[in-house]
Short mmCIF file of C-alpha atoms in Angstrom, two decimals:
data_model
loop_
_atom_site.label_atom_id
_atom_site.label_comp_id
_atom_site.label_asym_id
_atom_site.label_seq_id
_atom_site.Cartn_x
_atom_site.Cartn_y
_atom_site.Cartn_z
CA MET A 1 0.00 0.00 0.00
CA SER A 2 1.23 3.44 -0.80
CA LEU A 3 2.61 5.55 2.04
CA ILE A 4 0.47 8.51 0.97
CA HIS A 5 -2.68 6.37 0.95
CA LYS A 6 -1.78 4.91 4.34
CA LYS A 7 -1.28 8.36 5.91
CA ASN A 8 -4.59 9.57 4.46
CA GLN A 9 -6.40 6.53 5.86
CA ILE A 10 -4.93 6.96 9.34
CA TYR A 11 -5.94 10.63 9.35
CA ALA A 12 -9.47 9.82 8.16
CA TYR A 13 -10.04 6.97 10.61
CA LYS A 14 -8.79 8.99 13.58
CA LYS A 15 -11.55 11.52 12.86
CA LYS A 16 -14.17 8.76 13.43
CA LYS A 17 -17.02 10.20 11.43
CA LYS A 18 -20.27 8.24 11.37
CA LYS A 19 -21.19 7.42 7.83
CA LEU A 20 -24.77 8.00 6.68
CA TYR A 21 -25.33 4.40 5.62
CA PHE A 22 -24.62 3.12 9.15
CA ASP A 23 -28.15 4.12 10.24
CA GLU A 24 -29.72 2.52 7.18
CA ILE A 25 -27.98 -0.82 7.70
CA ASN A 26 -28.71 -0.70 11.42
CA SER A 27 -32.43 -0.34 10.62
CA LYS A 28 -32.28 -3.52 8.50
CA ILE A 29 -30.83 -5.59 11.35
CA ILE A 30 -33.95 -6.92 13.03
CA LYS A 31 -32.54 -9.66 15.25
CA LYS A 32 -31.58 -9.13 18.84
CA ASN A 33 -28.61 -11.04 20.29
CA PHE A 34 -27.06 -11.51 16.87
CA SER A 35 -23.59 -12.19 15.51
CA LEU A 36 -22.03 -10.00 12.82
CA ILE A 37 -18.79 -10.11 10.88
CA ASP A 38 -17.53 -7.04 9.04
CA LEU A 39 -15.12 -7.85 6.21
CA GLY A 40 -12.60 -5.08 5.64
CA SER A 41 -13.55 -3.47 8.94
CA ALA A 42 -10.76 -0.85 8.83
CA SER A 43 -10.75 0.89 12.22
CA GLY A 44 -14.02 -0.75 13.30
CA ASP A 45 -16.24 2.33 13.07
CA PHE A 46 -19.32 0.39 11.94
CA ILE A 47 -18.92 -2.30 14.60
CA PHE A 48 -18.49 0.28 17.38
CA PHE A 49 -21.49 2.21 16.03
CA LEU A 50 -23.71 -0.90 16.14
CA ASP A 51 -22.46 -1.90 19.57
CA ASN A 52 -23.27 1.58 20.86
CA CYS A 53 -26.78 1.53 19.31
CA ARG A 54 -27.57 -1.87 20.83
CA LYS A 55 -25.98 -1.64 24.26
CA ASN A 56 -28.39 -3.91 26.17
CA GLN A 57 -28.19 -6.79 23.74
CA ASN A 58 -25.90 -9.77 23.81
CA ASN A 59 -24.41 -9.30 20.33
CA LEU A 60 -21.09 -10.62 19.08
CA PHE A 61 -19.05 -8.65 16.57
CA CYS A 62 -16.00 -9.71 14.59
CA GLY A 63 -13.99 -7.45 12.30
CA ILE A 64 -11.58 -8.75 9.67
CA GLU A 65 -8.87 -6.34 8.55
CA LYS A 66 -5.61 -7.09 6.75
CA GLU A 67 -3.86 -3.80 7.54
CA LYS A 68 -2.02 -3.93 10.87
CA TYR A 69 -1.83 -0.13 11.18
CA LEU A 70 -5.66 0.03 11.16
CA ILE A 71 -5.98 -2.68 13.80
CA ASN A 72 -3.44 -0.78 15.91
CA LEU A 73 -5.90 2.13 16.03
CA LEU A 74 -8.28 -0.19 17.93
CA LYS A 75 -6.06 -1.22 20.83
CA SER A 76 -7.57 1.29 23.25
CA LYS A 77 -11.12 0.10 22.55
CA LYS A 78 -11.24 -3.33 24.20
CA ASN A 79 -14.71 -4.85 24.52
CA LYS A 80 -15.64 -8.42 25.44
CA ASN A 81 -18.20 -8.80 22.65
CA ILE A 82 -15.99 -7.30 19.92
CA SER A 83 -12.98 -8.98 18.35
CA PHE A 84 -10.76 -8.07 15.43
CA ILE A 85 -8.68 -10.47 13.38
CA LYS A 86 -5.76 -9.44 11.20
CA ASP A 87 -6.31 -11.46 8.05
CA ASP A 88 -7.03 -11.04 4.35
CA PHE A 89 -10.55 -12.27 3.61
CA SER A 90 -9.92 -11.95 -0.14
CA LYS A 91 -7.46 -14.87 -0.11
CA LYS A 92 -8.71 -18.37 -0.92
CA THR A 93 -6.92 -19.59 2.20
CA PHE A 94 -9.07 -17.41 4.51
CA ARG A 95 -11.13 -19.63 6.83
CA LEU A 96 -13.23 -19.13 9.95
CA ASN A 97 -15.06 -22.00 11.59
CA LYS A 98 -18.07 -19.88 12.50
CA LYS A 99 -21.17 -18.63 10.72
CA PHE A 100 -22.80 -15.29 11.42
CA ASP A 101 -26.32 -13.86 11.38
CA TYR A 102 -25.07 -10.86 9.43
CA VAL A 103 -22.11 -10.38 7.09
CA THR A 104 -21.15 -6.84 6.09
CA CYS A 105 -18.64 -5.54 3.58
CA LEU A 106 -18.80 -1.76 3.52
CA GLY A 107 -16.92 0.34 0.98
CA THR A 108 -14.48 -2.47 0.28
CA ILE A 109 -15.62 -4.35 -2.85
CA ASN A 110 -14.38 -1.54 -5.11
CA LEU A 111 -10.80 -2.28 -4.04
CA PHE A 112 -10.71 -5.64 -5.83
CA ASP A 113 -10.44 -6.58 -9.49
CA ASP A 114 -12.23 -9.93 -9.01
CA ILE A 115 -15.06 -10.21 -6.52
CA LYS A 116 -16.28 -13.79 -7.10
CA ASP A 117 -14.21 -15.35 -4.32
CA ILE A 118 -15.02 -12.48 -1.96
CA ILE A 119 -18.74 -13.01 -2.45
CA LYS A 120 -18.28 -16.77 -2.01
CA THR A 121 -16.57 -16.03 1.31
CA MET A 122 -19.53 -13.88 2.37
CA PHE A 123 -22.00 -16.68 1.66
CA ARG A 124 -19.74 -19.20 3.43
CA LEU A 125 -19.68 -17.04 6.57
CA CYS A 126 -23.42 -16.31 6.58
CA LYS A 127 -25.92 -18.54 8.40
CA LYS A 128 -28.63 -20.11 6.27
CA ASP A 129 -31.23 -17.60 7.51
CA GLY A 130 -28.71 -14.73 7.72
CA LYS A 131 -28.26 -11.60 5.63
CA ILE A 132 -25.37 -10.09 3.72
CA PHE A 133 -25.02 -6.32 3.43
CA ILE A 134 -22.66 -4.88 0.82
CA TYR A 135 -22.35 -1.13 0.64
CA ASP A 136 -20.27 0.17 -2.24
CA ILE A 137 -20.41 1.85 -5.60
CA PHE A 138 -22.31 -0.20 -8.19
CA ASN A 139 -23.24 0.61 -11.75
CA ASP A 140 -26.89 0.59 -12.91
CA ASP A 141 -25.67 -0.01 -16.44
CA PRO A 142 -24.30 -3.39 -17.59
CA ILE A 143 -20.71 -2.15 -17.41
CA ASN A 144 -17.93 -3.21 -15.05
CA LEU A 145 -15.31 -0.51 -14.56
CA ARG A 146 -11.78 -1.02 -13.24
CA LEU A 147 -9.72 1.94 -12.15
CA GLY A 148 -6.13 2.14 -11.03
CA ILE A 149 -4.38 5.04 -9.39
CA ASN A 150 -0.74 6.04 -9.27
CA TYR A 151 0.78 8.31 -6.65
CA GLU A 152 3.35 10.43 -8.50
CA LEU A 153 5.14 11.39 -5.29
CA GLU A 154 6.12 7.78 -4.63
CA ASN A 155 8.43 7.39 -7.61
CA ASP A 156 7.77 3.65 -7.83
CA ASN A 157 5.39 3.87 -10.79
CA LYS A 158 3.17 1.30 -9.08
CA TRP A 159 -0.54 1.28 -9.90
CA HIS A 160 -3.04 0.49 -7.13
CA THR A 161 -6.52 -0.93 -7.68
CA GLN A 162 -9.07 1.52 -6.40
CA PHE A 163 -12.67 2.57 -7.04
CA ASN A 164 -13.71 -0.32 -9.27
CA CYS A 165 -17.40 -0.18 -10.08
CA PHE A 166 -19.13 -3.46 -10.86
CA SER A 167 -22.55 -3.57 -12.48
CA GLU A 168 -25.53 -4.58 -10.38
CA GLU A 169 -26.31 -7.32 -12.93
CA TYR A 170 -22.80 -8.76 -12.59
CA VAL A 171 -23.10 -8.88 -8.80
CA LYS A 172 -26.56 -10.50 -9.04
CA LYS A 173 -25.21 -13.16 -11.44
CA ILE A 174 -22.39 -14.04 -9.07
CA CYS A 175 -24.75 -14.25 -6.08
CA LYS A 176 -27.33 -16.36 -7.96
CA LYS A 177 -24.59 -18.73 -9.11
CA ILE A 178 -23.45 -19.23 -5.50
CA ASN A 179 -26.95 -19.35 -4.01
CA SER A 180 -29.89 -19.43 -6.40
CA LYS A 181 -32.29 -18.33 -3.62
CA SER A 182 -30.35 -15.19 -2.74
CA LYS A 183 -32.21 -11.87 -2.85
CA ILE A 184 -30.10 -8.94 -3.89
CA LEU A 185 -31.24 -5.38 -3.24
CA PHE A 186 -29.30 -2.25 -4.10
CA TYR A 187 -29.97 0.89 -2.06
CA LYS A 188 -29.50 4.25 -3.68
#
């Protein structure tokens, strides 16, 4: 990861701004005493938001984040019902022996060129009667867009995947192939 990108992320996550879609997803979570895993949890803002909204419930939260510097931002926020694991959920070797009532992946899908294995992982982690929430940029039109960025100040001429935009139809096809009974809704 680029040093510039890393510094920008640390600055942004230290500000701890609640994102508008947090309330919307929270309103869709109808169970009490549920389990939730957040893939690409960054500094855990969504998990801490949910935990704060549902204080008198016996919920279990798990965040998966591959970047150690983001997990280090969490060390002062210990909580018995919240755990974070440093791992890369996009790798085929990623395994957890637990299923969750809710699986979230918020603002993360656009960072990957291929999302089939990521969506398979989401279904694998979700209980049979559970729900998966993906919040990201998706295209209404039948076009998948890949975008790379290059930080000129880094002098390494390396291109980073960022802000890919997959079509809603493409995402639906992947989900239906994995689980033909899946219901996919896109919120705008």
